[in-house]
PDB file of C-alpha atoms in Angstrom:
ATOM      1  CA  MET K 294       0.000   0.000   0.000  1.00  0.00           C
ATOM      2  CA  ILE K 295       1.309   3.426  -0.855  1.00  0.00           C
ATOM      3  CA  THR K 296       1.174   6.343   1.551  1.00  0.00           C
ATOM      4  CA  GLN K 297      -1.475   8.185  -0.496  1.00  0.00           C
ATOM      5  CA  ASP K 298      -3.877   5.204  -0.344  1.00  0.00           C
ATOM      6  CA  ALA K 299      -3.323   4.789   3.385  1.00  0.00           C
ATOM      7  CA  ALA K 300      -3.929   8.503   3.930  1.00  0.00           C
ATOM      8  CA  ALA K 301      -7.223   8.361   2.007  1.00  0.00           C
ATOM      9  CA  LYS K 302      -8.419   5.395   4.080  1.00  0.00           C
ATOM     10  CA  LEU K 303      -7.396   7.042   7.335  1.00  0.00           C
ATOM     11  CA  GLU K 304      -9.069  10.288   6.268  1.00  0.00           C
ATOM     12  CA  ALA K 305     -12.311   8.392   5.649  1.00  0.00           C
ATOM     13  CA  LEU K 306     -12.056   6.829   9.103  1.00  0.00           C
ATOM     14  CA  GLY K 307     -11.266  10.222  10.642  1.00  0.00           C
ATOM     15  CA  ASN K 308     -14.935  11.117  10.905  1.00  0.00           C
ATOM     16  CA  PRO K 309     -16.571   9.863  14.148  1.00  0.00           C
ATOM     17  CA  THR K 310     -19.729   8.650  12.377  1.00  0.00           C
ATOM     18  CA  ARG K 311     -17.775   6.808   9.688  1.00  0.00           C
ATOM     19  CA  LEU K 312     -15.488   5.264  12.279  1.00  0.00           C
ATOM     20  CA  SER K 313     -18.514   4.076  14.268  1.00  0.00           C
ATOM     21  CA  LEU K 314     -20.095   2.688  11.106  1.00  0.00           C
ATOM     22  CA  TYR K 315     -16.909   0.908  10.102  1.00  0.00           C
ATOM     23  CA  ARG K 316     -16.444  -0.609  13.564  1.00  0.00           C
ATOM     24  CA  LEU K 317     -20.071  -1.748  13.471  1.00  0.00           C
ATOM     25  CA  LEU K 318     -19.444  -3.544  10.176  1.00  0.00           C
ATOM     26  CA  VAL K 319     -16.183  -5.038  11.435  1.00  0.00           C
ATOM     27  CA  ARG K 320     -18.032  -6.411  14.482  1.00  0.00           C
ATOM     28  CA  ALA K 321     -20.711  -7.871  12.189  1.00  0.00           C
ATOM     29  CA  GLY K 322     -18.087  -9.956  10.409  1.00  0.00           C
ATOM     30  CA  HIS K 323     -18.363 -11.407   6.928  1.00  0.00           C
ATOM     31  CA  PRO K 324     -22.191 -11.640   6.892  1.00  0.00           C
ATOM     32  CA  GLY K 325     -22.360  -7.839   7.171  1.00  0.00           C
ATOM     33  CA  LEU K 326     -25.442  -5.792   7.982  1.00  0.00           C
ATOM     34  CA  SER K 327     -28.252  -4.351   5.952  1.00  0.00           C
ATOM     35  CA  VAL K 328     -28.387  -0.606   5.449  1.00  0.00           C
ATOM     36  CA  GLY K 329     -31.492  -0.587   7.649  1.00  0.00           C
ATOM     37  CA  GLN K 330     -29.689  -2.399  10.454  1.00  0.00           C
ATOM     38  CA  CYS K 331     -26.797   0.066  10.254  1.00  0.00           C
ATOM     39  CA  GLN K 332     -29.199   2.995  10.335  1.00  0.00           C
ATOM     40  CA  GLN K 333     -31.095   1.590  13.296  1.00  0.00           C
ATOM     41  CA  ARG K 334     -27.993   0.750  15.339  1.00  0.00           C
ATOM     42  CA  LEU K 335     -26.296   4.081  14.681  1.00  0.00           C
ATOM     43  CA  GLU K 336     -29.551   6.046  15.014  1.00  0.00           C
ATOM     44  CA  ILE K 337     -28.823   8.313  12.057  1.00  0.00           C
ATOM     45  CA  ALA K 338     -30.869   9.527   9.112  1.00  0.00           C
ATOM     46  CA  ALA K 339     -30.813   7.471   5.917  1.00  0.00           C
ATOM     47  CA  SER K 340     -29.286  10.327   3.931  1.00  0.00           C
ATOM     48  CA  THR K 341     -26.524  10.755   6.507  1.00  0.00           C
ATOM     49  CA  LEU K 342     -25.783   7.031   6.466  1.00  0.00           C
ATOM     50  CA  SER K 343     -25.697   7.014   2.677  1.00  0.00           C
ATOM     51  CA  HIS K 344     -23.183   9.879   2.664  1.00  0.00           C
ATOM     52  CA  HIS K 345     -20.878   8.121   5.117  1.00  0.00           C
ATOM     53  CA  LEU K 346     -21.178   4.734   3.420  1.00  0.00           C
ATOM     54  CA  LYS K 347     -20.204   6.309   0.103  1.00  0.00           C
ATOM     55  CA  ALA K 348     -17.004   7.706   1.610  1.00  0.00           C
ATOM     56  CA  LEU K 349     -16.027   4.278   2.976  1.00  0.00           C
ATOM     57  CA  ILE K 350     -16.905   2.534  -0.286  1.00  0.00           C
ATOM     58  CA  ILE K 351     -14.820   4.976  -2.356  1.00  0.00           C
ATOM     59  CA  VAL K 352     -11.665   4.128  -0.395  1.00  0.00           C
ATOM     60  CA  GLY K 353     -12.442   0.399  -0.508  1.00  0.00           C
ATOM     61  CA  LEU K 354     -13.017  -0.194   3.189  1.00  0.00           C
ATOM     62  CA  VAL K 355     -16.677  -1.181   2.704  1.00  0.00           C
ATOM     63  CA  SER K 356     -18.531  -3.039  -0.020  1.00  0.00           C
ATOM     64  CA  GLN K 357     -22.230  -3.356  -0.731  1.00  0.00           C
ATOM     65  CA  GLU K 358     -24.163  -6.202  -2.278  1.00  0.00           C
ATOM     66  CA  ARG K 359     -27.817  -6.403  -3.145  1.00  0.00           C
ATOM     67  CA  ASP K 360     -29.722  -9.398  -1.777  1.00  0.00           C
ATOM     68  CA  GLY K 361     -33.191  -9.119  -3.259  1.00  0.00           C
ATOM     69  CA  THR K 362     -34.501  -5.783  -2.039  1.00  0.00           C
ATOM     70  CA  THR K 363     -31.946  -5.547   0.772  1.00  0.00           C
ATOM     71  CA  LEU K 364     -28.604  -3.801   0.465  1.00  0.00           C
ATOM     72  CA  ILE K 365     -25.946  -5.572   2.547  1.00  0.00           C
ATOM     73  CA  CYS K 366     -22.868  -3.679   3.728  1.00  0.00           C
ATOM     74  CA  ARG K 367     -19.643  -5.453   4.612  1.00  0.00           C
ATOM     75  CA  ALA K 368     -16.269  -4.383   5.889  1.00  0.00           C
ATOM     76  CA  ASN K 369     -13.523  -5.238   3.419  1.00  0.00           C
ATOM     77  CA  PHE K 370     -11.239  -7.187   5.734  1.00  0.00           C
ATOM     78  CA  ASP K 371      -8.460  -7.489   3.138  1.00  0.00           C
ATOM     79  CA  ARG K 372      -8.249  -3.674   2.862  1.00  0.00           C
ATOM     80  CA  MET K 373      -8.439  -3.333   6.644  1.00  0.00           C
ATOM     81  CA  ASN K 374      -5.566  -5.777   7.122  1.00  0.00           C
ATOM     82  CA  GLU K 375      -3.502  -4.015   4.439  1.00  0.00           C
ATOM     83  CA  LEU K 376      -3.994  -0.711   6.248  1.00  0.00           C
ATOM     84  CA  VAL K 377      -3.048  -2.162   9.624  1.00  0.00           C
ATOM     85  CA  GLN K 378       0.028  -3.829   8.107  1.00  0.00           C
ATOM     86  CA  PHE K 379       1.019  -0.527   6.495  1.00  0.00           C
ATOM     87  CA  LEU K 380       0.772   1.185   9.885  1.00  0.00           C
ATOM     88  CA  ILE K 381       2.850  -1.383  11.754  1.00  0.00           C
ATOM     89  CA  ALA K 382       5.289  -2.396   8.996  1.00  0.00           C
ATOM     90  CA  GLU K 383       8.143  -0.311  10.308  1.00  0.00           C
ATOM     91  CA  CYS K 384       7.245  -0.247  13.971  1.00  0.00           C
ATOM     92  CA  CYS K 385      10.331   0.624  15.999  1.00  0.00           C
ATOM     93  CA  ALA K 386      12.595   0.019  12.966  1.00  0.00           C
ATOM     94  CA  ASP K 387      14.854   2.898  13.915  1.00  0.00           C
ATOM     95  CA  ALA K 388      14.800   2.063  17.629  1.00  0.00           C
ATOM     96  CA  GLY K 389      15.931  -1.509  17.166  1.00  0.00           C
ATOM     97  CA  CYS K 390      13.150  -2.863  19.363  1.00  0.00           C
ATOM     98  CA  ALA K 391      12.359  -5.642  16.878  1.00  0.00           C
ATOM     99  CA  SER K 392      15.666  -7.311  17.649  1.00  0.00           C
ATOM    100  CA  GLU K 393      15.204  -6.653  21.382  1.00  0.00           C
ATOM    101  CA  GLN K 394      11.805  -8.377  21.323  1.00  0.00           C
ATOM    102  CA  SER K 395      13.123 -11.430  19.497  1.00  0.00           C
ATOM    103  CA  ALA K 396      15.944 -11.775  22.045  1.00  0.00           C
ATOM    104  CA  ALA K 397      13.479 -11.750  24.972  1.00  0.00           C
TER     105      ALA K 397
END
């Protein structure tokens, strides 16, 4: 992942409502939640939810799939893991703590 992609994902998660929505979908796991379930659990207007979902979909953190008349939202766990790996990839690289931890 390049820095610009990571920044876009983190920017999308930088909004409290979007972060709450994303965490809700992460907790739901692979089955996801319907738009209605998300709206009910977050207690926000449909238009507000739609706006926030769009931002998360654009950066690839959330996907949607139609199941009949229901729109199912899911966290994209591959993108989430890529972002987390990007954030921790060089943890303590300059401090040398990686070698200290392996010696312990």
